């Protein structure tokens, strides 16, 4: 998760402030949900609230900016990923094919993100996926 944070170049709302080496239990970090039994990371929910941008008086916005880190692939038990309404992209501007390797993913919301192109065919490998939103 710290490698994912390193890919974020701007966090104006401080969503990832709790993500630090000093707090070793990532299950207490904002936007992270873990299994009570195993401690595995089950969900990353970092949806940006676009309405907060309307209240942002300095005009900088509240969206996370950066790139999706391949380190997410190490989260083998991840069931839910919501990065919607942020300015996070893949390394080529397209949705990363590697998301198709998250075999336990049930919910994927990347709506409002700056991807272009088609949905990668690798997402078809996600047999447990029930919800996909990548609409702008």
CSV table of C-alpha atoms in Angstrom, one decimal:
chain,number,residue,atom,x,y,z
A,1,UNK,CA,0.0,0.0,0.0
A,2,UNK,CA,2.9,2.4,0.7
A,3,UNK,CA,4.1,1.7,-2.9
A,4,UNK,CA,0.6,2.7,-4.1
A,5,UNK,CA,0.9,5.9,-2.1
A,6,UNK,CA,4.3,6.6,-3.7
A,7,UNK,CA,2.5,6.7,-7.1
A,8,UNK,CA,0.3,9.5,-5.9
A,9,UNK,CA,1.8,12.9,-6.7
A,10,UNK,CA,-0.9,15.1,-5.2
A,11,UNK,CA,-3.3,14.5,-2.3
A,12,UNK,CA,-4.9,17.9,-1.6
A,13,UNK,CA,-7.5,16.5,0.8
A,14,UNK,CA,-5.0,14.4,2.8
A,15,UNK,CA,-6.8,11.1,2.1
A,16,UNK,CA,-3.6,9.2,2.5
A,17,UNK,CA,-2.2,11.1,5.5
A,18,UNK,CA,-2.8,8.0,7.7
A,19,UNK,CA,-0.9,5.8,5.3
A,20,UNK,CA,2.6,5.9,6.8
A,21,UNK,CA,5.3,3.7,8.0
A,22,UNK,CA,4.8,4.8,11.6
A,23,UNK,CA,1.4,3.1,11.7
A,24,UNK,CA,2.2,-0.4,10.8
A,25,UNK,CA,-1.3,-1.8,10.8
A,26,UNK,CA,-2.7,-0.8,7.4
A,27,UNK,CA,-6.1,-1.9,8.5
A,28,UNK,CA,-6.5,1.3,10.5
A,29,UNK,CA,-5.6,3.5,7.5
A,30,UNK,CA,-8.3,5.6,5.9
A,31,UNK,CA,-10.0,3.9,3.0
A,32,UNK,CA,-8.7,0.5,3.8
A,33,UNK,CA,-10.8,-2.4,5.0
A,34,UNK,CA,-9.4,-5.7,6.1
A,35,UNK,CA,-10.7,-9.1,7.1
A,36,UNK,CA,-11.3,-9.4,10.9
A,37,UNK,CA,-10.2,-13.1,10.7
A,38,UNK,CA,-7.1,-12.9,8.5
A,39,UNK,CA,-6.1,-9.3,8.4
A,40,UNK,CA,-5.9,-9.4,4.6
A,41,UNK,CA,-6.8,-6.2,2.8
A,42,UNK,CA,-10.2,-6.7,1.3
A,43,UNK,CA,-11.1,-3.2,0.1
A,44,UNK,CA,-9.5,0.1,-0.9
A,45,UNK,CA,-12.1,2.9,-1.1
A,46,UNK,CA,-10.7,6.2,-2.0
A,47,UNK,CA,-13.5,7.7,-4.0
A,48,UNK,CA,-13.2,11.5,-4.4
A,49,UNK,CA,-16.2,13.6,-3.5
A,50,UNK,CA,-16.6,15.9,-6.5
A,51,UNK,CA,-19.0,18.1,-4.5
A,52,UNK,CA,-16.1,18.9,-2.1
A,53,UNK,CA,-14.4,20.5,-5.1
A,54,UNK,CA,-17.2,23.0,-5.3
A,55,UNK,CA,-16.4,24.0,-1.7
A,56,UNK,CA,-12.6,24.2,-2.3
A,57,UNK,CA,-12.0,27.9,-2.1
A,58,UNK,CA,-8.4,27.8,-3.4
A,59,UNK,CA,-9.5,26.0,-6.6
A,60,UNK,CA,-7.0,23.2,-6.3
A,61,UNK,CA,-9.6,20.4,-6.0
A,62,UNK,CA,-9.6,17.4,-3.8
A,63,UNK,CA,-8.9,14.6,-6.2
A,64,UNK,CA,-5.9,12.3,-5.9
A,65,UNK,CA,-3.4,12.7,-8.8
A,66,UNK,CA,-0.9,10.2,-9.9
A,67,UNK,CA,-0.6,6.7,-11.4
A,68,UNK,CA,-2.0,3.3,-10.4
A,69,UNK,CA,0.9,1.3,-8.9
A,70,UNK,CA,1.5,-2.3,-10.0
A,71,UNK,CA,1.9,-2.9,-6.2
A,72,UNK,CA,-1.9,-3.4,-6.1
A,73,UNK,CA,-1.2,-6.8,-7.6
A,74,UNK,CA,0.2,-8.0,-4.3
A,75,UNK,CA,-3.2,-7.6,-2.7
A,76,UNK,CA,-4.4,-11.1,-3.7
A,77,UNK,CA,-7.5,-11.0,-1.5
A,78,UNK,CA,-8.7,-7.5,-2.7
A,79,UNK,CA,-12.5,-7.7,-3.3
A,80,UNK,CA,-13.3,-4.0,-3.7
A,81,UNK,CA,-11.4,-1.2,-5.4
A,82,UNK,CA,-13.0,2.3,-5.7
A,83,UNK,CA,-10.7,5.0,-7.0
A,84,UNK,CA,-13.5,6.9,-8.8
A,85,UNK,CA,-13.6,10.6,-9.5
A,86,UNK,CA,-9.8,10.9,-9.0
A,87,UNK,CA,-7.1,11.9,-11.5
A,88,UNK,CA,-5.2,8.6,-11.3
A,89,UNK,CA,-4.2,6.9,-14.6
A,90,UNK,CA,-2.3,3.9,-15.8
A,91,UNK,CA,1.3,4.3,-17.0
A,92,UNK,CA,0.1,4.6,-20.7
A,93,UNK,CA,-3.1,6.5,-20.0
A,94,UNK,CA,-5.1,3.3,-20.5
A,95,UNK,CA,-6.7,1.2,-17.8
A,96,UNK,CA,-3.9,-1.2,-16.7
A,97,UNK,CA,-4.2,-4.8,-18.0
A,98,UNK,CA,-2.8,-5.9,-14.7
A,99,UNK,CA,-6.1,-5.2,-12.9
A,100,UNK,CA,-7.3,-8.4,-14.6
A,101,UNK,CA,-5.0,-10.3,-12.2
A,102,UNK,CA,-6.9,-9.4,-9.1
A,103,UNK,CA,-8.9,-12.6,-9.1
A,104,UNK,CA,-11.0,-11.9,-6.0
A,105,UNK,CA,-12.2,-8.5,-7.2
A,106,UNK,CA,-16.0,-8.2,-6.9
A,107,UNK,CA,-16.4,-4.5,-7.2
A,108,UNK,CA,-14.3,-2.1,-9.4
A,109,UNK,CA,-15.2,1.6,-9.7
A,110,UNK,CA,-12.9,3.7,-11.8
A,111,UNK,CA,-15.5,6.1,-13.0
A,112,UNK,CA,-14.5,9.7,-13.8
A,113,UNK,CA,-10.8,8.7,-14.1
A,114,UNK,CA,-8.7,9.9,-17.1
A,115,UNK,CA,-8.4,6.6,-18.9
A,116,UNK,CA,-8.8,6.3,-22.6
A,117,UNK,CA,-9.3,3.4,-24.9
A,118,UNK,CA,-11.3,0.2,-24.3
A,119,UNK,CA,-11.7,-1.9,-21.2
A,120,UNK,CA,-8.8,-4.4,-21.2
A,121,UNK,CA,-9.9,-7.9,-22.2
A,122,UNK,CA,-8.0,-9.2,-19.1
A,123,UNK,CA,-10.9,-7.9,-17.0
A,124,UNK,CA,-12.8,-10.8,-18.5
A,125,UNK,CA,-10.7,-13.1,-16.3
A,126,UNK,CA,-12.3,-11.6,-13.2
A,127,UNK,CA,-15.0,-14.3,-12.7
A,128,UNK,CA,-16.1,-12.9,-9.3
A,129,UNK,CA,-16.6,-9.3,-10.6
A,130,UNK,CA,-20.2,-8.2,-10.1
A,131,UNK,CA,-19.8,-4.4,-10.6
A,132,UNK,CA,-17.7,-2.5,-13.0
A,133,UNK,CA,-17.9,1.3,-13.6
A,134,UNK,CA,-15.5,3.1,-15.7
A,135,UNK,CA,-17.8,5.7,-17.2
A,136,UNK,CA,-16.8,9.3,-17.3
